[in-house]
CSV table of C-alpha atoms in Angstrom, one decimal:
chain,number,residue,atom,x,y,z
A,1113,MET,CA,0.0,0.0,0.0
A,1114,GLN,CA,1.3,3.4,-0.8
A,1115,GLY,CA,0.7,4.7,2.7
A,1116,ALA,CA,2.8,7.8,2.3
A,1117,GLN,CA,0.4,9.3,-0.1
A,1118,ARG,CA,-2.9,8.1,1.2
A,1119,GLY,CA,-4.2,11.5,2.1
A,1120,THR,CA,-4.0,12.8,-1.4
A,1121,ARG,CA,-5.6,9.9,-3.1
A,1122,SER,CA,-9.3,9.2,-3.6
A,1123,TRP,CA,-11.0,6.4,-1.8
A,1124,VAL,CA,-11.1,4.4,-4.9
A,1125,SER,CA,-7.4,4.2,-5.3
A,1126,ARG,CA,-7.0,3.6,-1.6
A,1127,ILE,CA,-9.1,0.5,-1.9
A,1128,THR,CA,-7.5,-0.7,-5.1
A,1129,PRO,CA,-4.0,0.7,-5.2
A,1130,TRP,CA,-2.8,-1.7,-7.8
A,1131,ALA,CA,-4.9,-0.1,-10.5
A,1132,GLU,CA,-3.1,3.2,-10.3
A,1133,SER,CA,0.3,1.7,-10.7
A,1134,GLY,CA,-0.8,-0.3,-13.6
A,1135,ALA,CA,0.4,-3.5,-12.1
A,1136,LYS,CA,-1.6,-6.7,-12.5
A,1137,PRO,CA,-4.1,-7.0,-9.7
A,1138,LEU,CA,-3.6,-9.6,-7.1
A,1139,SER,CA,-6.2,-12.3,-6.8
A,1140,HIS,CA,-8.7,-11.5,-4.1
A,1141,PRO,CA,-12.2,-12.8,-3.5
A,1142,GLY,CA,-14.9,-11.2,-5.6
A,1143,CYS,CA,-12.7,-10.3,-8.5
A,1144,HIS,CA,-12.0,-13.2,-10.7
A,1145,GLU,CA,-11.5,-11.2,-13.9
A,1146,SER,CA,-8.9,-8.5,-13.7
A,1147,CYS,CA,-10.2,-7.0,-16.9
A,1148,PHE,CA,-13.6,-6.6,-15.5
A,1149,CYS,CA,-12.3,-4.9,-12.4
A,1150,GLN,CA,-10.3,-2.5,-14.4
A,1151,TRP,CA,-13.2,-1.8,-16.6
A,1152,TRP,CA,-15.5,-1.2,-13.7
A,1153,GLN,CA,-13.0,1.2,-12.1
A,1154,SER,CA,-12.4,3.2,-15.2
A,1155,LEU,CA,-16.2,3.4,-15.8
A,1156,HIS,CA,-16.7,4.5,-12.3
A,1157,ARG,CA,-14.0,7.0,-12.2
A,1158,THR,CA,-14.6,8.7,-15.6
A,1159,MET,CA,-18.2,8.2,-16.6
A,1160,LEU,CA,-20.5,7.7,-13.6
A,1161,ARG,CA,-18.8,10.2,-11.3
A,1162,GLY,CA,-18.7,12.7,-14.1
A,1163,VAL,CA,-22.3,12.2,-15.1
A,1164,LEU,CA,-23.6,12.1,-11.5
A,1165,GLY,CA,-21.6,15.1,-10.6
A,1166,LYS,CA,-22.8,17.1,-13.6
A,1167,THR,CA,-26.4,16.0,-12.9
A,1168,PHE,CA,-26.2,17.1,-9.2
A,1169,ARG,CA,-24.6,20.4,-10.2
A,1170,LEU,CA,-27.3,21.0,-12.8
A,1171,VAL,CA,-30.0,20.2,-10.3
A,1172,GLY,CA,-28.4,22.5,-7.8
A,1173,TYR,CA,-28.1,25.4,-10.1
A,1174,THR,CA,-31.7,24.9,-11.3
A,1175,ILE,CA,-33.0,24.9,-7.7
A,1176,GLN,CA,-30.9,28.0,-6.9
A,1177,TYR,CA,-32.0,30.1,-9.9
A,1178,GLY,CA,-35.5,28.8,-9.7
A,1179,CYS,CA,-35.8,30.1,-6.1
A,1180,ILE,CA,-34.3,33.4,-7.0
A,1181,ALA,CA,-36.7,33.8,-10.0
A,1182,HIS,CA,-39.7,32.8,-7.9
A,1183,CYS,CA,-38.8,35.4,-5.2
A,1184,ALA,CA,-38.3,38.0,-7.9
A,1185,PHE,CA,-41.7,37.3,-9.3
A,1186,GLU,CA,-43.3,37.3,-5.9
A,1187,TYR,CA,-41.7,40.2,-4.3
A,1188,VAL,CA,-41.0,42.5,-7.2
A,1189,GLY,CA,-43.3,41.8,-10.1
A,1190,GLY,CA,-43.7,40.1,-13.4
A,1191,VAL,CA,-45.5,40.0,-16.7
A,1192,VAL,CA,-49.0,38.7,-16.7
A,1193,MET,CA,-51.5,37.9,-19.5
A,1194,CYS,CA,-55.1,38.7,-18.8
A,1195,SER,CA,-58.0,36.9,-20.3
A,1196,GLY,CA,-61.7,37.7,-20.1
A,1197,PRO,CA,-64.0,40.6,-20.8
A,1198,SER,CA,-64.6,41.9,-17.3
A,1199,MET,CA,-62.1,44.8,-17.5
A,1200,GLU,CA,-62.9,46.2,-20.9
A,1201,PRO,CA,-62.2,48.7,-22.2
A,1202,THR,CA,-59.2,49.2,-19.9
A,1203,ILE,CA,-57.8,45.7,-20.4
A,1204,GLN,CA,-59.0,43.6,-23.3
A,1205,ASN,CA,-58.9,39.9,-23.7
A,1206,SER,CA,-55.3,38.5,-24.2
A,1207,ASP,CA,-53.6,41.7,-23.2
A,1208,ILE,CA,-50.1,41.5,-21.7
A,1209,VAL,CA,-49.6,43.7,-18.7
A,1210,PHE,CA,-46.9,44.3,-16.1
A,1211,ALA,CA,-47.8,43.7,-12.5
A,1212,GLU,CA,-45.8,44.7,-9.4
A,1213,ASN,CA,-46.1,43.0,-6.0
A,1214,LEU,CA,-44.5,45.5,-3.8
A,1215,SER,CA,-47.7,47.5,-3.0
A,1216,ARG,CA,-49.3,44.4,-1.6
A,1217,HIS,CA,-46.5,43.7,0.9
A,1218,PHE,CA,-46.3,47.3,2.0
A,1219,TYR,CA,-50.1,47.6,2.2
A,1220,GLY,CA,-50.2,50.4,-0.3
A,1221,ILE,CA,-53.2,49.3,-2.4
A,1222,GLN,CA,-55.5,52.2,-3.0
A,1223,ARG,CA,-58.9,52.9,-4.4
A,1224,GLY,CA,-58.8,52.8,-8.2
A,1225,ASP,CA,-55.9,50.3,-8.4
A,1226,ILE,CA,-56.3,47.3,-10.7
A,1227,VAL,CA,-55.3,44.3,-8.7
A,1228,ILE,CA,-54.7,40.6,-9.3
A,1229,ALA,CA,-56.2,38.4,-6.6
A,1230,LYS,CA,-56.9,34.7,-6.0
A,1231,SER,CA,-60.4,34.0,-6.8
A,1232,PRO,CA,-62.5,33.4,-3.6
A,1233,SER,CA,-64.6,30.8,-5.3
A,1234,ASP,CA,-61.7,28.9,-7.0
A,1235,PRO,CA,-58.4,29.0,-5.3
A,1236,LYS,CA,-56.6,27.7,-8.4
A,1237,SER,CA,-57.4,30.7,-10.6
A,1238,ASN,CA,-56.8,34.4,-10.4
A,1239,ILE,CA,-59.1,37.4,-11.0
A,1240,CYS,CA,-58.2,40.9,-12.2
A,1241,LYS,CA,-60.5,43.7,-11.0
A,1242,ARG,CA,-60.4,47.2,-9.8
A,1243,VAL,CA,-60.5,48.2,-6.1
A,1244,ILE,CA,-63.6,50.2,-5.6
A,1245,GLY,CA,-63.6,50.4,-1.8
A,1246,LEU,CA,-61.2,49.7,1.1
A,1247,GLU,CA,-62.1,48.6,4.6
A,1248,GLY,CA,-64.7,50.9,6.2
A,1249,ASP,CA,-65.9,52.4,2.9
A,1250,LYS,CA,-69.6,52.6,2.2
A,1251,ILE,CA,-70.5,50.8,-1.0
A,1252,LEU,CA,-73.7,51.2,-3.0
A,1253,THR,CA,-74.9,47.6,-3.5
A,1254,SER,CA,-78.3,48.1,-5.0
A,1255,SER,CA,-78.6,48.3,-8.8
A,1256,PRO,CA,-79.3,51.7,-10.4
A,1257,SER,CA,-82.8,50.6,-11.3
A,1258,ASP,CA,-83.8,50.0,-7.7
A,1259,PHE,CA,-86.0,52.6,-6.0
A,1260,PHE,CA,-84.6,52.1,-2.5
A,1261,LYS,CA,-80.8,52.3,-2.4
A,1262,SER,CA,-79.0,49.9,-0.1
A,1263,HIS,CA,-75.5,50.5,1.2
A,1264,ASN,CA,-73.0,48.1,2.7
A,1265,TYR,CA,-69.8,48.8,4.7
A,1266,VAL,CA,-66.7,47.0,3.7
A,1267,PRO,CA,-65.5,45.0,6.8
A,1268,THR,CA,-62.1,45.4,8.2
A,1269,GLY,CA,-59.3,43.5,6.3
A,1270,HIS,CA,-61.5,43.3,3.2
A,1271,VAL,CA,-61.7,45.1,-0.2
A,1272,TRP,CA,-64.5,45.6,-2.6
A,1273,LEU,CA,-63.6,44.7,-6.2
A,1274,GLU,CA,-65.5,45.5,-9.4
A,1275,GLY,CA,-64.6,45.0,-13.1
A,1276,ASP,CA,-64.7,48.0,-15.4
A,1277,ASN,CA,-67.2,46.2,-17.7
A,1278,LEU,CA,-70.0,46.3,-15.2
A,1279,GLN,CA,-72.4,44.4,-17.4
A,1280,ASN,CA,-70.2,41.4,-17.9
A,1281,SER,CA,-68.2,41.0,-14.7
A,1282,THR,CA,-68.4,38.6,-11.8
A,1283,ASP,CA,-67.1,40.6,-8.9
A,1284,SER,CA,-67.8,41.7,-5.3
A,1285,ARG,CA,-71.4,42.5,-6.3
A,1286,TYR,CA,-71.7,38.7,-6.7
A,1287,TYR,CA,-69.5,37.2,-4.0
A,1288,GLY,CA,-69.1,40.1,-1.6
A,1289,PRO,CA,-66.0,41.8,-0.3
A,1290,ILE,CA,-62.8,39.7,-0.4
A,1291,PRO,CA,-60.1,39.6,2.2
A,1292,TYR,CA,-57.0,41.7,1.6
A,1293,GLY,CA,-54.9,38.5,2.0
A,1294,LEU,CA,-56.0,37.2,-1.3
A,1295,ILE,CA,-54.5,40.1,-3.3
A,1296,ARG,CA,-51.4,39.1,-5.1
A,1297,GLY,CA,-50.3,42.2,-7.1
A,1298,ARG,CA,-51.1,45.4,-8.7
A,1299,ILE,CA,-51.3,46.0,-12.5
A,1300,PHE,CA,-50.0,49.4,-13.5
A,1301,PHE,CA,-48.6,49.1,-17.1
A,1302,LYS,CA,-49.8,47.5,-20.3
A,1303,ILE,CA,-47.2,46.1,-22.6
A,1304,TRP,CA,-49.2,44.5,-25.4
A,1305,PRO,CA,-50.9,45.4,-27.8
A,1306,LEU,CA,-48.5,48.1,-28.7
A,1307,SER,CA,-51.3,50.4,-29.8
A,1308,ASP,CA,-52.3,50.6,-26.1
A,1309,PHE,CA,-48.8,50.7,-24.6
A,1310,GLY,CA,-48.5,52.7,-21.4
A,1311,PHE,CA,-49.9,53.3,-18.0
A,1312,LEU,CA,-53.5,52.2,-17.4
A,1313,ARG,CA,-56.4,54.5,-17.5
A,1314,ASP,CA,-58.6,55.5,-14.7
A,1315,SER,CA,-61.9,53.8,-14.2
A,1316,PRO,CA,-64.6,54.6,-16.8
A,1317,ASN,CA,-67.1,54.3,-13.9
A,1318,GLY,CA,-65.7,57.2,-12.0
A,1319,HIS,CA,-69.0,58.0,-10.3
A,1320,ARG,CA,-68.7,54.7,-8.3
A,1321,PHE,CA,-66.0,56.2,-6.0
A,1322,SER,CA,-67.9,59.1,-4.6
A,1323,ASP,CA,-70.2,57.5,-2.0
A,1324,ASP,CA,-71.6,60.2,0.2
B,245,MET,CA,20.9,74.0,-23.3
B,246,ILE,CA,20.4,74.8,-19.6
B,247,PHE,CA,16.7,75.6,-20.4
B,248,SER,CA,16.2,72.3,-22.1
B,249,GLY,CA,18.1,70.5,-19.3
B,250,SER,CA,15.8,72.0,-16.6
B,251,LEU,CA,12.8,71.4,-18.7
B,252,ALA,CA,13.8,67.8,-19.1
B,253,THR,CA,14.4,67.5,-15.3
B,254,ALA,CA,11.1,69.1,-14.6
B,255,LEU,CA,9.4,66.7,-17.0
B,256,LYS,CA,11.2,63.9,-15.4
B,257,ILE,CA,10.1,64.9,-12.0
B,258,GLU,CA,6.6,65.3,-13.2
B,259,CYS,CA,6.7,61.9,-14.7
B,260,ILE,CA,8.0,60.4,-11.4
B,261,VAL,CA,5.3,62.2,-9.4
B,262,GLU,CA,2.6,61.0,-11.8
B,263,GLN,CA,4.0,57.5,-11.8
B,264,THR,CA,4.1,57.5,-8.0
B,265,TYR,CA,0.6,58.9,-7.7
B,266,GLY,CA,-0.6,56.6,-10.4
B,267,GLN,CA,0.9,53.6,-8.7
B,268,TRP,CA,-0.6,54.7,-5.4
B,269,TRP,CA,-4.0,55.1,-6.9
B,270,GLN,CA,-3.8,51.7,-8.6
B,271,SER,CA,-2.7,50.0,-5.5
B,272,LEU,CA,-5.4,51.6,-3.5
B,273,HIS,CA,-7.9,50.6,-6.1
B,274,ARG,CA,-6.7,47.2,-6.5
B,275,THR,CA,-6.3,46.2,-2.9
B,276,MET,CA,-8.7,48.3,-0.8
B,277,LEU,CA,-11.6,49.6,-2.8
B,278,ARG,CA,-12.0,46.7,-5.1
B,279,GLY,CA,-11.5,44.3,-2.3
B,280,VAL,CA,-14.0,46.0,0.0
B,281,LEU,CA,-16.5,46.7,-2.8
B,282,GLY,CA,-16.0,43.3,-4.2
B,283,LYS,CA,-16.4,41.6,-0.9
B,284,THR,CA,-19.5,43.7,-0.2
B,285,PHE,CA,-21.1,42.8,-3.5
B,286,ARG,CA,-20.3,39.1,-3.0
B,287,LEU,CA,-21.7,39.2,0.5
B,288,VAL,CA,-24.9,40.9,-0.8
B,289,GLY,CA,-25.1,38.4,-3.6
B,290,TYR,CA,-24.8,35.4,-1.4
B,291,THR,CA,-27.3,36.9,1.1
B,292,ILE,CA,-29.9,37.4,-1.6
B,293,GLN,CA,-29.2,33.9,-3.1
B,294,TYR,CA,-29.5,32.0,0.2
B,295,GLY,CA,-32.3,34.2,1.4
B,296,CYS,CA,-34.4,33.3,-1.7
B,297,ILE,CA,-33.6,29.6,-1.2
B,298,ALA,CA,-34.6,29.7,2.4
B,299,HIS,CA,-37.8,31.6,1.6
B,300,CYS,CA,-38.8,29.1,-1.0
B,301,ALA,CA,-38.0,26.3,1.4
B,302,PHE,CA,-40.3,27.8,4.0
B,303,GLU,CA,-43.0,28.5,1.6
B,304,TYR,CA,-43.1,25.3,-0.4
B,305,VAL,CA,-41.9,22.7,2.1
B,306,GLY,CA,-42.5,23.9,5.7
B,307,GLY,CA,-41.0,25.4,8.7
B,308,VAL,CA,-41.1,25.8,12.5
B,309,VAL,CA,-43.9,28.0,13.9
B,310,MET,CA,-44.7,29.3,17.3
B,311,CYS,CA,-48.3,29.5,18.2
B,312,SER,CA,-49.8,32.0,20.7
B,313,GLY,CA,-53.3,32.3,22.0
B,314,PRO,CA,-55.8,30.1,23.9
B,315,SER,CA,-58.1,29.2,21.0
B,316,MET,CA,-56.6,25.8,20.3
B,317,GLU,CA,-56.3,24.4,23.8
B,318,PRO,CA,-55.8,21.7,24.8
B,319,THR,CA,-54.3,20.6,21.5
B,320,ILE,CA,-51.9,23.5,21.2
B,321,GLN,CA,-51.2,25.6,24.2
B,322,ASN,CA,-49.9,29.2,24.3
B,323,SER,CA,-46.2,29.5,23.2
B,324,ASP,CA,-46.0,26.0,21.8
B,325,ILE,CA,-43.6,25.4,19.0
B,326,VAL,CA,-45.0,23.3,16.1
B,327,PHE,CA,-43.9,22.1,12.7
B,328,ALA,CA,-45.9,23.2,9.7
B,329,GLU,CA,-45.8,21.8,6.2
B,330,ASN,CA,-46.9,23.8,3.2
B,331,LEU,CA,-47.1,21.0,0.6
B,332,SER,CA,-50.8,20.1,1.3
B,333,ARG,CA,-51.9,23.5,0.5
B,334,HIS,CA,-50.3,23.6,-2.9
B,335,PHE,CA,-51.6,20.2,-3.8
B,336,TYR,CA,-55.0,21.0,-2.4
B,337,GLY,CA,-54.9,18.1,0.1
B,338,ILE,CA,-56.3,19.9,3.2
B,339,GLN,CA,-58.9,17.7,4.8
B,340,ARG,CA,-61.5,17.9,7.6
B,341,GLY,CA,-59.8,17.7,11.0
B,342,ASP,CA,-56.5,19.3,9.8
B,343,ILE,CA,-55.1,22.1,11.8
B,344,VAL,CA,-54.2,24.9,9.4
B,345,ILE,CA,-52.4,28.2,9.6
B,346,ALA,CA,-54.2,30.9,7.5
B,347,LYS,CA,-54.0,34.7,7.0
B,348,SER,CA,-56.6,36.3,9.2
B,349,PRO,CA,-59.5,37.6,7.2
B,350,SER,CA,-59.9,40.6,9.4
B,351,ASP,CA,-56.2,41.5,9.7
B,352,PRO,CA,-54.0,40.6,6.7
B,353,LYS,CA,-50.9,41.2,8.7
B,354,SER,CA,-51.5,38.4,11.2
B,355,ASN,CA,-52.1,34.6,11.0
B,356,ILE,CA,-54.6,32.4,12.7
B,357,CYS,CA,-54.4,28.8,13.6
B,358,LYS,CA,-57.6,26.8,13.6
B,359,ARG,CA,-59.0,23.4,12.7
B,360,VAL,CA,-60.8,22.7,9.5
B,361,ILE,CA,-64.4,21.7,10.4
B,362,GLY,CA,-65.9,21.8,6.9
B,363,LEU,CA,-64.8,21.9,3.3
B,364,GLU,CA,-66.8,23.4,0.4
B,365,GLY,CA,-70.3,22.0,0.2
B,366,ASP,CA,-70.4,20.7,3.8
B,367,LYS,CA,-73.4,21.5,6.0
B,368,ILE,CA,-72.3,23.3,9.1
B,369,LEU,CA,-74.4,23.7,12.3
B,370,THR,CA,-74.2,27.4,13.0
B,371,SER,CA,-76.7,27.7,15.8
B,372,SER,CA,-75.4,27.5,19.4
B,373,PRO,CA,-76.3,24.3,21.3
B,374,SER,CA,-78.7,26.2,23.5
B,375,ASP,CA,-81.0,27.3,20.6
B,376,PHE,CA,-84.2,25.5,20.1
B,377,PHE,CA,-84.3,25.9,16.4
B,378,LYS,CA,-81.1,24.6,14.7
B,379,SER,CA,-79.8,26.5,11.7
B,380,HIS,CA,-77.5,25.1,9.1
B,381,ASN,CA,-75.3,26.8,6.6
B,382,TYR,CA,-73.5,25.4,3.6
B,383,VAL,CA,-69.9,26.2,3.0
B,384,PRO,CA,-69.6,28.0,-0.3
B,385,THR,CA,-67.3,26.7,-3.1
B,386,GLY,CA,-63.7,27.6,-2.6
B,387,HIS,CA,-64.1,28.3,1.2
B,388,VAL,CA,-63.5,26.4,4.4
B,389,TRP,CA,-65.0,26.5,7.8
B,390,LEU,CA,-62.5,26.9,10.7
B,391,GLU,CA,-63.1,26.5,14.4
B,392,GLY,CA,-60.7,26.5,17.3
B,393,ASP,CA,-60.6,23.5,19.7
B,394,ASN,CA,-61.3,25.8,22.6
B,395,LEU,CA,-64.9,26.6,21.5
B,396,GLN,CA,-65.6,28.9,24.5
B,397,ASN,CA,-62.6,31.1,23.7
B,398,SER,CA,-62.0,31.2,20.0
B,399,THR,CA,-62.8,33.8,17.3
B,400,ASP,CA,-63.3,31.7,14.2
B,401,SER,CA,-65.7,31.0,11.4
B,402,ARG,CA,-68.6,31.2,13.8
B,403,TYR,CA,-67.8,34.9,14.1
B,404,TYR,CA,-66.5,35.9,10.6
B,405,GLY,CA,-67.9,33.2,8.4
B,406,PRO,CA,-66.2,30.8,6.1
B,407,ILE,CA,-62.8,31.9,4.8
B,408,PRO,CA,-61.5,31.4,1.2
B,409,TYR,CA,-59.2,28.5,0.7
B,410,GLY,CA,-56.6,30.9,-0.8
B,411,LEU,CA,-55.9,32.3,2.7
B,412,ILE,CA,-54.6,29.0,4.0
B,413,ARG,CA,-50.8,29.0,4.3
B,414,GLY,CA,-49.9,25.6,5.8
B,415,ARG,CA,-50.9,22.6,7.8
B,416,ILE,CA,-49.6,21.9,11.4
B,417,PHE,CA,-49.0,18.3,12.0
B,418,PHE,CA,-46.3,17.9,14.6
B,419,LYS,CA,-45.5,19.5,17.9
B,420,ILE,CA,-41.9,20.1,18.9
B,421,TRP,CA,-42.1,22.0,22.2
B,422,PRO,CA,-42.8,21.4,25.0
B,423,LEU,CA,-41.1,18.1,25.1
B,424,SER,CA,-43.8,16.6,27.3
B,425,ASP,CA,-46.2,16.9,24.4
B,426,PHE,CA,-43.8,16.0,21.6
B,427,GLY,CA,-45.3,14.2,18.7
B,428,PHE,CA,-48.2,14.2,16.2
B,429,LEU,CA,-51.2,16.3,17.1
B,430,ARG,CA,-54.3,14.8,18.5
B,431,ASP,CA,-57.7,14.7,16.9
B,432,SER,CA,-60.3,17.3,17.7
B,433,PRO,CA,-61.8,17.0,21.2
B,434,ASN,CA,-65.0,18.2,19.7
B,435,GLY,CA,-65.5,15.1,17.5
B,436,HIS,CA,-69.2,15.5,17.3
B,437,ARG,CA,-68.9,18.6,15.2
B,438,PHE,CA,-67.9,16.6,12.1
B,439,SER,CA,-70.9,14.4,11.8
B,440,ASP,CA,-73.5,16.7,10.3
B,441,ASP,CA,-76.4,14.7,9.1
């Protein structure tokens, strides 16, 4: 055994020192064919360890950058594609917008903001509506054709959402105010189509905000 | 000749001064500033990297949580330390009887820790046991009905109604501290609440 250099050698060569020196292996139980042993060692040393090592490194880098990308999307913002007619004419079907997630974490969502939230009736999907009222606001809940107007107060920790396309939108008029904890981000900029590039317009239903 | 000699000397001195100054600036730049700045950037880079990985681990796998409040006694006492896993929430595997952590519907900055009594579509008995006429409610789609184990001292769905599934953050399944109560958590002491016929 080359005891003087044991520390610098890998465990493979420590177990089978005769392979490194190129000498013929001594007969020992479990290794009847010297060619097979040498082939196995070369396979192990060059291919398997290289492939396994590369695979682990690839998986490690993927997890690392996946986590960083996920945190960037969740804490800073990202690009979102909206679908559905409930926010027309502000956001059309298949528009691509830019959403930021900082306002949610700093509790800076205000009336008139367009927000993305988890749907209260389906946790797997997201909804995209405008914030009409914050907690404590008085919301007109009766339809304009009613004779007696009815108001509701938004409870603490909730927001009242409505789509800009009031005739074709399932929003808080249907499922009530939603908890603030469901809000995921705020949409503030449209990227596509280029004909509508820029910051998003105010609500076309401006009269909804003045509840006296 | 003398003029050119002194000029040459002046130029030489100037060159030497510039060289010395240049060398000093370069050595400063190379050793101190770049070292300090480089180290700072590397430190910030590593902090962001491992912070993101830790955050994703807590959010997608699980973590240690300290509970406070009396609403889950005797299952979870005040200041107990429990282990919560977040995989069930992402795979929509929360079931009746699970103890969950959720964002509070009345205060988005705080979390609540209650037991799931009913899932969407279940019929919940909402009248108190002393009422003569019993009233039932159905849990709407996408919502869950939460109640604390300590029914006399718990603000839960009997007060603020069913909460959307999207507020659930994780499931508590194991208690770490105190060591006298180490292990998986017990079933609800209010077992009769689950059988709504």
